[in-house]
mmCIF file of C-alpha atoms and ligand atoms in Angstrom:
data_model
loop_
_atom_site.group_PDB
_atom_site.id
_atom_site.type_symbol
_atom_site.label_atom_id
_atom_site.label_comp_id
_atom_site.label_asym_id
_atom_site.label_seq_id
_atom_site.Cartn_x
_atom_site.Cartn_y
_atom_site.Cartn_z
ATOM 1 C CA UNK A 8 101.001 -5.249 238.341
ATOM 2 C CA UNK A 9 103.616 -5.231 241.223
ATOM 3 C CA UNK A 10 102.541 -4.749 244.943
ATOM 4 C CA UNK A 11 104.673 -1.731 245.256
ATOM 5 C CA UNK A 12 102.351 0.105 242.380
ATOM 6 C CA UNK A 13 99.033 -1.467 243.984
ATOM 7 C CA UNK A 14 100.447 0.307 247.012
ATOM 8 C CA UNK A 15 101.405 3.092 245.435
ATOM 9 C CA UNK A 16 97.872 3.835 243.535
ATOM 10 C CA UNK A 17 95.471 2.310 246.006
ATOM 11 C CA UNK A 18 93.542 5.152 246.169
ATOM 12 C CA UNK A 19 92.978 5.236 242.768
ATOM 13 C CA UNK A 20 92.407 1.335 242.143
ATOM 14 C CA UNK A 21 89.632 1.442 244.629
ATOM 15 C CA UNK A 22 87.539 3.508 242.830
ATOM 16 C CA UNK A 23 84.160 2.283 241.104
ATOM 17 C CA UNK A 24 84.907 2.011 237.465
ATOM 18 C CA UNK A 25 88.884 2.856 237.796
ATOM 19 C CA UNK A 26 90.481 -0.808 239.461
ATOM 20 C CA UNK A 27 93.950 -2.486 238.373
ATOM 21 C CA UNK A 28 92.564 -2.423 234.747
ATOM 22 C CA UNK A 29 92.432 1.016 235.250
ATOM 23 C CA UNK A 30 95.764 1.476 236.562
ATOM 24 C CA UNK A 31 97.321 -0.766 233.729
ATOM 25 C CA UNK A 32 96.082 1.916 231.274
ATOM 26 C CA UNK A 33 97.656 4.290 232.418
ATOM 27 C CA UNK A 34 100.830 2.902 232.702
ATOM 28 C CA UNK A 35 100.433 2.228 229.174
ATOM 29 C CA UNK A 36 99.453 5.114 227.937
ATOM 30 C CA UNK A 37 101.520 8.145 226.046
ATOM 31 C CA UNK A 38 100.623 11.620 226.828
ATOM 32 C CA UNK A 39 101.937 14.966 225.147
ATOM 33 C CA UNK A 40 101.837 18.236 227.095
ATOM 34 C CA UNK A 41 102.364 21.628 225.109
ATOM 35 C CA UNK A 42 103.563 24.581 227.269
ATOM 36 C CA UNK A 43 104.952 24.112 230.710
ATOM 37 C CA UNK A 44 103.477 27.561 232.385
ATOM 38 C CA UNK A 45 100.777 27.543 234.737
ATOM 39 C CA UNK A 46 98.095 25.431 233.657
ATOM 40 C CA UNK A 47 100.889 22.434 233.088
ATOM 41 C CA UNK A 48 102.406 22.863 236.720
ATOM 42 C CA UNK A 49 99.484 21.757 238.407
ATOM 43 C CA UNK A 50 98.793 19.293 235.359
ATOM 44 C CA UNK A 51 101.894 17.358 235.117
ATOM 45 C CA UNK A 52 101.881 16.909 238.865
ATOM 46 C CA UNK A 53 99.202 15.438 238.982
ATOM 47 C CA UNK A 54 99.570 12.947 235.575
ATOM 48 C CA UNK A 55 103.342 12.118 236.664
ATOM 49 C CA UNK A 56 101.638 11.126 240.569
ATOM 50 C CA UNK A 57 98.855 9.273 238.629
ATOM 51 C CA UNK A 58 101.627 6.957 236.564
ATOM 52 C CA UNK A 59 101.703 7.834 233.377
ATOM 53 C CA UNK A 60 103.460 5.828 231.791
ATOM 54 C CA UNK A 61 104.857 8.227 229.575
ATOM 55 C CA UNK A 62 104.756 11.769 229.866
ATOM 56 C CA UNK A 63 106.121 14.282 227.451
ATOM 57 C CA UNK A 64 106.381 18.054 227.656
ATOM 58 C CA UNK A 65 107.386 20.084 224.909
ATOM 59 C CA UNK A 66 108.078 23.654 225.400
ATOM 60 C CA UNK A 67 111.586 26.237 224.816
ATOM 61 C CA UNK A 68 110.865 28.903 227.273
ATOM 62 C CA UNK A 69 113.089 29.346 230.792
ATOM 63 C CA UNK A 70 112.296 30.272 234.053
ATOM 64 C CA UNK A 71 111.585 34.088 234.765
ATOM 65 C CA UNK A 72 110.888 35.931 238.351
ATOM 66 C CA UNK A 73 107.365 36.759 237.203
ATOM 67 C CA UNK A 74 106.533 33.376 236.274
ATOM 68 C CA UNK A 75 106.931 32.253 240.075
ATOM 69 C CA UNK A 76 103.172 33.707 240.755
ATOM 70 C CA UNK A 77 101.200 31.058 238.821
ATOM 71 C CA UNK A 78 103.603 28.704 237.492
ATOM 72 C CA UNK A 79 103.809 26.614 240.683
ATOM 73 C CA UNK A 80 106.389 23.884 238.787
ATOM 74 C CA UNK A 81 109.315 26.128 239.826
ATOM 75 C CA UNK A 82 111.136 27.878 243.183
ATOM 76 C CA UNK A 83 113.310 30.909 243.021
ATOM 77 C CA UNK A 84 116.586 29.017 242.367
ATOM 78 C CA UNK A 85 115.090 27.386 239.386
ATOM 79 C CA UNK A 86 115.214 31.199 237.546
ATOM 80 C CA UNK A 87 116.662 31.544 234.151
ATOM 81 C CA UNK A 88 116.862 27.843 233.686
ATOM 82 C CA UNK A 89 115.176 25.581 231.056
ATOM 83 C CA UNK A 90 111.516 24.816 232.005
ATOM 84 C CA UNK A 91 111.124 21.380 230.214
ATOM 85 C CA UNK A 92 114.407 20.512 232.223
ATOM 86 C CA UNK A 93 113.281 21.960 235.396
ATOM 87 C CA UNK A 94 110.143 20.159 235.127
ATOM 88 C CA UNK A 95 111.766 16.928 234.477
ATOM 89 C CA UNK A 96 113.637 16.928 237.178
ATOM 90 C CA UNK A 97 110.875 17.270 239.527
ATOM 91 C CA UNK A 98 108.480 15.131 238.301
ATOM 92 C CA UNK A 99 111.014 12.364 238.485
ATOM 93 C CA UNK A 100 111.241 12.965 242.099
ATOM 94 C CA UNK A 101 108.009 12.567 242.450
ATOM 95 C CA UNK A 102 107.643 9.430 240.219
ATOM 96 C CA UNK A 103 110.956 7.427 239.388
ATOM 97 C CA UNK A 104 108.810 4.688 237.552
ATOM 98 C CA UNK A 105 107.649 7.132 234.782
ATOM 99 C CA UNK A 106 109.226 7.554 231.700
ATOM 100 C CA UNK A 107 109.319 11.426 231.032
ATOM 101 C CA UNK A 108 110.705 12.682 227.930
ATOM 102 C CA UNK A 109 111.469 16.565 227.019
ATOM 103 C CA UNK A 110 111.598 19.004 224.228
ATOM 104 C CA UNK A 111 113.359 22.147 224.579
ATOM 105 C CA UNK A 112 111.324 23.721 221.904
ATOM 106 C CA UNK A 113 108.532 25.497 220.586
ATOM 107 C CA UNK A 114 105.681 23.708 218.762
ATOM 108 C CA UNK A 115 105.318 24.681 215.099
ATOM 109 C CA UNK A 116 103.803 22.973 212.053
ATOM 110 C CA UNK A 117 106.539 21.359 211.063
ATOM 111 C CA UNK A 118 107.635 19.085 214.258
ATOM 112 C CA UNK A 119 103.543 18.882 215.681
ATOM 113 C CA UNK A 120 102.395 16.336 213.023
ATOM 114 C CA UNK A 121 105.433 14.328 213.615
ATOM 115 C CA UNK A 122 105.640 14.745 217.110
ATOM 116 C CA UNK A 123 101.889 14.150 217.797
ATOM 117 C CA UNK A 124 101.906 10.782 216.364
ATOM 118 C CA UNK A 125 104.052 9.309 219.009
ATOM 119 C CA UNK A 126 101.498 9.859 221.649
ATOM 120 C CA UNK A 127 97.699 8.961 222.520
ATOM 121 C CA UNK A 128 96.496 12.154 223.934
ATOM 122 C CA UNK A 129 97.344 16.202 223.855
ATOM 123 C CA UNK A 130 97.085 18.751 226.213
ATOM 124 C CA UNK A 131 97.179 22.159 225.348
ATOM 125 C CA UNK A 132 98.703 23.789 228.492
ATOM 126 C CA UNK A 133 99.859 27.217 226.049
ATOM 127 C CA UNK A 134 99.334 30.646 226.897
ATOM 128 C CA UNK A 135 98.835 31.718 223.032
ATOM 129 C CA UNK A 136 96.333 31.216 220.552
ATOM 130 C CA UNK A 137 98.776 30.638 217.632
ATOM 131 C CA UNK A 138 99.890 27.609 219.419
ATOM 132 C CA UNK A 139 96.486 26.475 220.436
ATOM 133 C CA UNK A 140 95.145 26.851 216.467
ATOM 134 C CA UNK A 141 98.228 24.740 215.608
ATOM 135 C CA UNK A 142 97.389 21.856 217.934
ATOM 136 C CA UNK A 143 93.548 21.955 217.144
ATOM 137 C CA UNK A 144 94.528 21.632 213.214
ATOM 138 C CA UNK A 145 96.770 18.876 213.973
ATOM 139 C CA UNK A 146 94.568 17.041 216.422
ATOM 140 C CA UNK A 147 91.331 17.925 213.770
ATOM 141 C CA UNK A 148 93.478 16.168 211.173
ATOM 142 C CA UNK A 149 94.533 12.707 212.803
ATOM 143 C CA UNK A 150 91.158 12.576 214.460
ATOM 144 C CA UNK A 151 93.387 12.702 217.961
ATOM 145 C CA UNK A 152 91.603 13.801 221.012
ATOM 146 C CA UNK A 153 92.975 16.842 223.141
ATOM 147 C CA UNK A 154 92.168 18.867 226.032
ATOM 148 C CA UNK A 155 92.541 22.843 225.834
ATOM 149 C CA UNK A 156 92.364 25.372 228.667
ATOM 150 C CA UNK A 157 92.703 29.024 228.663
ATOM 151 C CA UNK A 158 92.339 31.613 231.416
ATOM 152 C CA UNK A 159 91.772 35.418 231.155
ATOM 153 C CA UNK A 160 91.971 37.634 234.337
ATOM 154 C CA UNK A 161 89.416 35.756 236.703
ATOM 155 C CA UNK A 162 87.833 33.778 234.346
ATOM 156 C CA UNK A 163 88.922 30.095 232.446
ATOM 157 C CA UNK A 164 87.732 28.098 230.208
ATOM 158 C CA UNK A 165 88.055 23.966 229.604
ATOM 159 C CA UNK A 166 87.585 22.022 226.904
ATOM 160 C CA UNK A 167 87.891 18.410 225.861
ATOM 161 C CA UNK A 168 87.486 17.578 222.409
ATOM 162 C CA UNK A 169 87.635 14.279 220.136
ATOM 163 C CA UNK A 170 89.426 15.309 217.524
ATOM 164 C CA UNK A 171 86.406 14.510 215.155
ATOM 165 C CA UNK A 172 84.336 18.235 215.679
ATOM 166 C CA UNK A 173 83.381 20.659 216.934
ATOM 167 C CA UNK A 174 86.845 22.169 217.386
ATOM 168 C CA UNK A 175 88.588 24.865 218.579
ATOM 169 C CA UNK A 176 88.216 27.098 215.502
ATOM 170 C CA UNK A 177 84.215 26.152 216.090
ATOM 171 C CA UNK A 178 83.918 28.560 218.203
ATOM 172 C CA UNK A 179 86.642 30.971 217.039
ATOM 173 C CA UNK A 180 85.942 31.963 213.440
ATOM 174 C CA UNK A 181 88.301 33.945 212.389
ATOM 175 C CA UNK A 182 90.607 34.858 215.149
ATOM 176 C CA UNK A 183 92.702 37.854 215.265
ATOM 177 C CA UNK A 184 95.949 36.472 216.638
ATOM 178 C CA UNK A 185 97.364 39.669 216.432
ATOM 179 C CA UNK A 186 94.966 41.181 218.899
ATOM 180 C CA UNK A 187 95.627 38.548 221.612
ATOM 181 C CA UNK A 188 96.560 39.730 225.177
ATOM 182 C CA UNK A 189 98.960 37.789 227.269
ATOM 183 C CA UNK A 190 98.920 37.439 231.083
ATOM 184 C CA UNK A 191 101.443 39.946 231.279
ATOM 185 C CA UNK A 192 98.951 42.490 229.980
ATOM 186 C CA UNK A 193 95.537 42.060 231.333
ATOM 187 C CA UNK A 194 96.997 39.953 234.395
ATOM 188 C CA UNK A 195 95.327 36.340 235.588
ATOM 189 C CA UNK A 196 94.298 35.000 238.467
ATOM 190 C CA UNK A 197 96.737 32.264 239.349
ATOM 191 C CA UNK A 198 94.757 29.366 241.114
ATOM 192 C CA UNK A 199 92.404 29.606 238.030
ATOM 193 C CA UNK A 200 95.155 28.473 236.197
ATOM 194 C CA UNK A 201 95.482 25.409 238.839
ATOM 195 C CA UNK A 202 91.695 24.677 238.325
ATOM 196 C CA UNK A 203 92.374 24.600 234.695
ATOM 197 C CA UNK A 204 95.696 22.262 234.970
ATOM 198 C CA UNK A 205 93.424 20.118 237.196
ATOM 199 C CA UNK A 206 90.047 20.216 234.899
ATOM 200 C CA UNK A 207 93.034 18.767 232.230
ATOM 201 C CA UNK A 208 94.166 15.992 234.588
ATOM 202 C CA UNK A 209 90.722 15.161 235.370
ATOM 203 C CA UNK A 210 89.862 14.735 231.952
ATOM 204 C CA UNK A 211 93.087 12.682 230.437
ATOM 205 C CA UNK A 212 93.224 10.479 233.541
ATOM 206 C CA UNK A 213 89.154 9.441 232.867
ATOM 207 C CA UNK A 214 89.437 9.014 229.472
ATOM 208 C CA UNK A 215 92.361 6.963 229.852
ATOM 209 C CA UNK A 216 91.553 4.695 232.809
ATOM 210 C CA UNK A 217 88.453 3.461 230.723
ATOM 211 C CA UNK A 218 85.768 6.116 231.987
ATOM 212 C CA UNK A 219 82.813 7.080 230.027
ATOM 213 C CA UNK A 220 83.873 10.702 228.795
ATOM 214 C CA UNK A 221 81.682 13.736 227.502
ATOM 215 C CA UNK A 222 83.278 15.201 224.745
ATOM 216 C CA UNK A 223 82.929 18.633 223.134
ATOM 217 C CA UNK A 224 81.700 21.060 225.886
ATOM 218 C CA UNK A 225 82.996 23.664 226.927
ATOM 219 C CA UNK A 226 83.455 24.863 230.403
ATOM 220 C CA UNK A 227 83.552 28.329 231.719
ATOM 221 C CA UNK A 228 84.208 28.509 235.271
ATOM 222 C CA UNK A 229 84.301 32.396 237.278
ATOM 223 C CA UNK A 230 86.430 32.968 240.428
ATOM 224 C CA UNK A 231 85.202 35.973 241.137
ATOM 225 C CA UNK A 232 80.917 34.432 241.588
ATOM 226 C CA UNK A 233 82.074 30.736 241.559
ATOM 227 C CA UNK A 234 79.384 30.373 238.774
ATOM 228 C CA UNK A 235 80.308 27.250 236.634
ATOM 229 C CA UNK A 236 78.520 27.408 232.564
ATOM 230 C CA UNK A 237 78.636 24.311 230.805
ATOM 231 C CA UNK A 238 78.367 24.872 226.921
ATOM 232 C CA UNK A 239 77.639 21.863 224.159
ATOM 233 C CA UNK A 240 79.848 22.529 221.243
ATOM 234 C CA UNK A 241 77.895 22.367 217.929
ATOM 235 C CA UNK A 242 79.899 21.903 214.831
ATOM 236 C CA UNK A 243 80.352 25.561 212.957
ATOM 237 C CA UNK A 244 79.238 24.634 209.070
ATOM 238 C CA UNK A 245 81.725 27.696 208.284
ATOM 239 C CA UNK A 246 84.255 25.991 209.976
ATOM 240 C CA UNK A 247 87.806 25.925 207.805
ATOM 241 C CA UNK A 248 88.221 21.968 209.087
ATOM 242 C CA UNK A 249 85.058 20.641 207.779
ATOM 243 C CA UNK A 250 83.938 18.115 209.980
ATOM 244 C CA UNK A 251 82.835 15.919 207.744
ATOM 245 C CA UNK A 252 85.460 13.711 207.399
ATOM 246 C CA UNK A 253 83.765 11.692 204.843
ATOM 247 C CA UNK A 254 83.466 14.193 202.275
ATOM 248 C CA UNK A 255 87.088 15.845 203.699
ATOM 249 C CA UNK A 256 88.612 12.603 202.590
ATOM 250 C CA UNK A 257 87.380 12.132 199.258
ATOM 251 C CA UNK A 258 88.631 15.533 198.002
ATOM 252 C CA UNK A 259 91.330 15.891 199.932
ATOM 253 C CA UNK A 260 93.812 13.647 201.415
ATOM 254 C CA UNK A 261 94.972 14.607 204.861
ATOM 255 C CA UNK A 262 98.527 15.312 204.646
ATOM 256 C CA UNK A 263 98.339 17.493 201.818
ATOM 257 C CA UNK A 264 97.211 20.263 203.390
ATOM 258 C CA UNK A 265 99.909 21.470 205.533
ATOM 259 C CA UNK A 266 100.462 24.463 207.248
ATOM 260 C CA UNK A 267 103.448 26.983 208.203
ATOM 261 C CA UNK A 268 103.627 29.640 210.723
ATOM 262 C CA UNK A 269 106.996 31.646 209.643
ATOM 263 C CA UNK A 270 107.867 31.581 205.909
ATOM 264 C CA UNK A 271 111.326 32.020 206.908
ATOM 265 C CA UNK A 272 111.209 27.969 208.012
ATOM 266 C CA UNK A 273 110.654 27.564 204.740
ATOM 267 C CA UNK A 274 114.198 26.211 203.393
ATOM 268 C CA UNK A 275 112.758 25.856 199.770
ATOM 269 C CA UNK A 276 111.970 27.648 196.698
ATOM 270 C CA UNK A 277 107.977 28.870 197.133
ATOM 271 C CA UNK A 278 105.444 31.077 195.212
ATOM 272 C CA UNK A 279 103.526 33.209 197.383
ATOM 273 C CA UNK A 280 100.046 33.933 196.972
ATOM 274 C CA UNK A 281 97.519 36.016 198.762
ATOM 275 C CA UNK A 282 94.386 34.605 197.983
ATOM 276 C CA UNK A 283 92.276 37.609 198.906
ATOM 277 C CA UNK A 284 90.727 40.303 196.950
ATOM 278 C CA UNK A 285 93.262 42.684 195.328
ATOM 279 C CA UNK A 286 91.843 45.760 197.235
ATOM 280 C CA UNK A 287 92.844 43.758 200.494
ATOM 281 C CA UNK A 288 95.863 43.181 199.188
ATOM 282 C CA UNK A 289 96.852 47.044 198.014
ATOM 283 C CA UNK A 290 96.086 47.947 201.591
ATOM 284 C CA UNK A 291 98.178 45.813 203.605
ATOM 285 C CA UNK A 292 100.642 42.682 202.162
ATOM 286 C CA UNK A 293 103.299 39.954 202.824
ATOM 287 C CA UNK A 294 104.457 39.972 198.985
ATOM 288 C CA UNK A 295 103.981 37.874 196.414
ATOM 289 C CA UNK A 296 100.460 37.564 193.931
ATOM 290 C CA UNK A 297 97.260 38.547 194.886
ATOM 291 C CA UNK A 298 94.603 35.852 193.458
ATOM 292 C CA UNK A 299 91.752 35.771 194.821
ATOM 293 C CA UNK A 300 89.936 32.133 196.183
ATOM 294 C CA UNK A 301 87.486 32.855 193.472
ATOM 295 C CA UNK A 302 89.889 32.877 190.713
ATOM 296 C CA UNK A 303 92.492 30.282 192.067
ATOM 297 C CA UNK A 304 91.455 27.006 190.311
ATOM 298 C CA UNK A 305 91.487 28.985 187.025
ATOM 299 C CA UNK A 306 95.152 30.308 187.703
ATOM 300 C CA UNK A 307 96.342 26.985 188.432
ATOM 301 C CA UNK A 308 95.126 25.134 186.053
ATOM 302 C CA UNK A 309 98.082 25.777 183.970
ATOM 303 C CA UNK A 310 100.825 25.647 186.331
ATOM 304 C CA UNK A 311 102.592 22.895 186.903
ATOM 305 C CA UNK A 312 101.552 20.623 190.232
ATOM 306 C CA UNK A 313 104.910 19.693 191.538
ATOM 307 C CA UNK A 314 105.612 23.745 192.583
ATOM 308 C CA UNK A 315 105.606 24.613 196.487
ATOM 309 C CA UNK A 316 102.863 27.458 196.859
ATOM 310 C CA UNK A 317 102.291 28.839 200.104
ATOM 311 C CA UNK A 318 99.115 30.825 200.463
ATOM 312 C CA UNK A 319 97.587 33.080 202.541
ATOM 313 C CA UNK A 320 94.814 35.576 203.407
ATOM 314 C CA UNK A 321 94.005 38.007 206.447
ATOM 315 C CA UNK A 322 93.571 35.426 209.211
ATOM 316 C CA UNK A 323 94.353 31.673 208.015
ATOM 317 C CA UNK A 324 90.660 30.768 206.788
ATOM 318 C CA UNK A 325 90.621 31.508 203.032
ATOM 319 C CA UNK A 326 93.869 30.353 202.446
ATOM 320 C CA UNK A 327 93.168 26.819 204.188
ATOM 321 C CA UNK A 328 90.256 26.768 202.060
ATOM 322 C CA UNK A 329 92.747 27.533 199.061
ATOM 323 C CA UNK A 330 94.874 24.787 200.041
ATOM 324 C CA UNK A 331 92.753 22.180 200.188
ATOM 325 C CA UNK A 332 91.268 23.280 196.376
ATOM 326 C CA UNK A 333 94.917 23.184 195.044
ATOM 327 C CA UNK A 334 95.633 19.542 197.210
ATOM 328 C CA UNK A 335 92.534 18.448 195.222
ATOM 329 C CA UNK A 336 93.842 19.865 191.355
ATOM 330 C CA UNK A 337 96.972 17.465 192.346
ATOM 331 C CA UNK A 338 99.622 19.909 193.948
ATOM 332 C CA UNK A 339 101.242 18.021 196.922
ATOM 333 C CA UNK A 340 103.596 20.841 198.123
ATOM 334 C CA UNK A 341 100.827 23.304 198.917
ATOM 335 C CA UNK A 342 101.126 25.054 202.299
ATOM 336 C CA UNK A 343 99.071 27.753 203.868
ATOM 337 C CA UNK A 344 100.213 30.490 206.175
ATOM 338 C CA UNK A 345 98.914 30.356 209.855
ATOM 339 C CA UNK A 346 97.438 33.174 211.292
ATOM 340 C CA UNK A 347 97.935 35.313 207.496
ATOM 341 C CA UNK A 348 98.364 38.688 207.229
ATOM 342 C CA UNK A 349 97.252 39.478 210.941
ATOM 343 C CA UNK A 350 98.551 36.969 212.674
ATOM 344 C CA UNK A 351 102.017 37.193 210.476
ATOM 345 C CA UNK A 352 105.517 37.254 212.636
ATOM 346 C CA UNK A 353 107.878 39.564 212.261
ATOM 347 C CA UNK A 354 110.301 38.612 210.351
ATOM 348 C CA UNK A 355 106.982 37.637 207.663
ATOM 349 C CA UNK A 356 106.093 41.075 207.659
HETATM 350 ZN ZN1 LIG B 15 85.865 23.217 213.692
#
């Protein structure tokens, strides 16, 4: 380590536990940040001042007047341009010796498995629970750790999980994307946002520097009573991952379950299939054939494995389940639909 870093980071080095070792790690290590609103600002600051060695953001969104009020990254002048490029640009002035790479784009399944790879840690810093679900399944699935924060009104919550379970969807059954508020609707409390961004920092910069870390709580912290609850996550037996990896494995190897969030992305020939029951399916569709989980293994039985199905049910459960029955009968191109029938985008519907 040079003298101008040990200079630089003193105040971390000194710390019990934390040292030069400390400090090497993190100039080592890779960390991916999804979203780059409010809880990022605060976040990226503070991993970019702490030496990262490399810091990515991915996110396609630009600057907007009402983002000002909790998204302390940008200024006025910074409106209507690109947020990942924004943010580069100031991080760098606040660390030169940081390697900071950008994405002007929004995470989907099909560049987050890719993507996720090339780094050691996650941080969910998104405002939507679409986005959040796709990280968790992604994380879930290479056993990568990741932090996740979200904030309603005056209240957050703060989690860091292992990768291995409990997991988001834990604690979420079956969640109704469609009925999700934004900001924008029921409003936030802006520095709530900054204690989330820093309850993120805190976490990566531990885990990396070599501390001892507790895993898979949850956090809830109130601005309006200062009251702090501090849950330990149990693993959901209903939950759609299955936390048992051992058992996962043997029936079904990881990367044939995939997912997709717009069948439009879709540049292939697919069947569709809604795996619920057929009254379900008379009320409200996205096309194709109803067959129900029940029946599925039956159906495909005599089709041939090599065919792209994409399934999918009222909120994403069902037809994960139905993927991973059709990944074990053999099918390698099986996908299922994020979010389903509620959840669906509009060009989907
Ligand atoms: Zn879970």
């Amino acid at each position: 380590m040079q003298s101008s870093e040990i200079k630089r980071y003193h105040s971390h080095i000194m710390l019990d536990g934390f040292g030069v070792s400390g400090q090497i790690k993190l100039s080592k290590a890779k960390v991916l940040c999804v979203g780059a609103g409010g809880i990022a600002s605060p976040f990226l600051y503070y991993l970019a001042a702490a030496g990262i060695g490399t810091l990515a953001i991915i996110d396609g969104d630009t600057v907007s007047v009402d983002n000002l009020c909790r998204q302390i990254l940008y200024t006025q002048n910074d409106v209507a341009l690109k947020k990942v490029d924004v943010a580069k640009a100031k991080l760098a002035k606040l660390n030169s010796e940081i390697c900071i790479e950008v994405f002007d784009d929004y995470l989907d399944m099909a560049n987050a498995q890719a993507l996720f790879r090339r780094y050691d840690l996650v941080a969910d810093c998104s405002d939507n629970y679409r986005t959040k679900l796709i990280i968790n399944d992604v994380c879930v699935a290479g056993e990568q750790p990741f932090v996740t924060a979200s904030a309603r009104q005056h209240k957050g919550h703060f989690a860091f999980f292992d990768g291995k379970g409990p997991c988001y969807r834990c604690l979420f059954d079956e969640l109704d994307v469609q009925q999700e508020e934004s900001c924008h609707e029921v409003g936030v409390f802006s520095p709530v946002l900054g204690m989330l961004g820093s309850l993120q920092a805190i976490a990566i910069i531990k885990f990396l520097a070599g501390y001892a870390c507790a895993f898979n709580q949850l956090l809830e912290i109130d601005a309006l009573t200062l009251q702090q609850k501090l849950f330990t996550l149990q693993i959901n037996k209903n939950c759609v991952l299955q936390h048992h990896s051992a058992v996962r494995h043997e029936v079904v190897p990881e990367q044939q379950v995939q997912f997709v969030s717009c069948l439009k992305s879709l540049h292939r020939k697919y069947q569709l299939i809604d795996v619920r029951s057929l009254s379900e399916h008379n009320q409200r569709n996205l096309g194709g054939e109803c067959i129900p989980l029940e029946n599925l293994a039956t159906y495909f039985a005599k089709v041939s494995p090599t065919e792209c199905i994409v399934l999918y049910c009222q909120a994403g459960k069902r037809s994960q389940l139905a993927c991973e029955i059709l990944a074990s009968m053999g099918f390698k191109e099986v996908y299922s639909l994020v979010g389903g029938v509620s959840g669906a985008c509009s060009c989907c519907v």
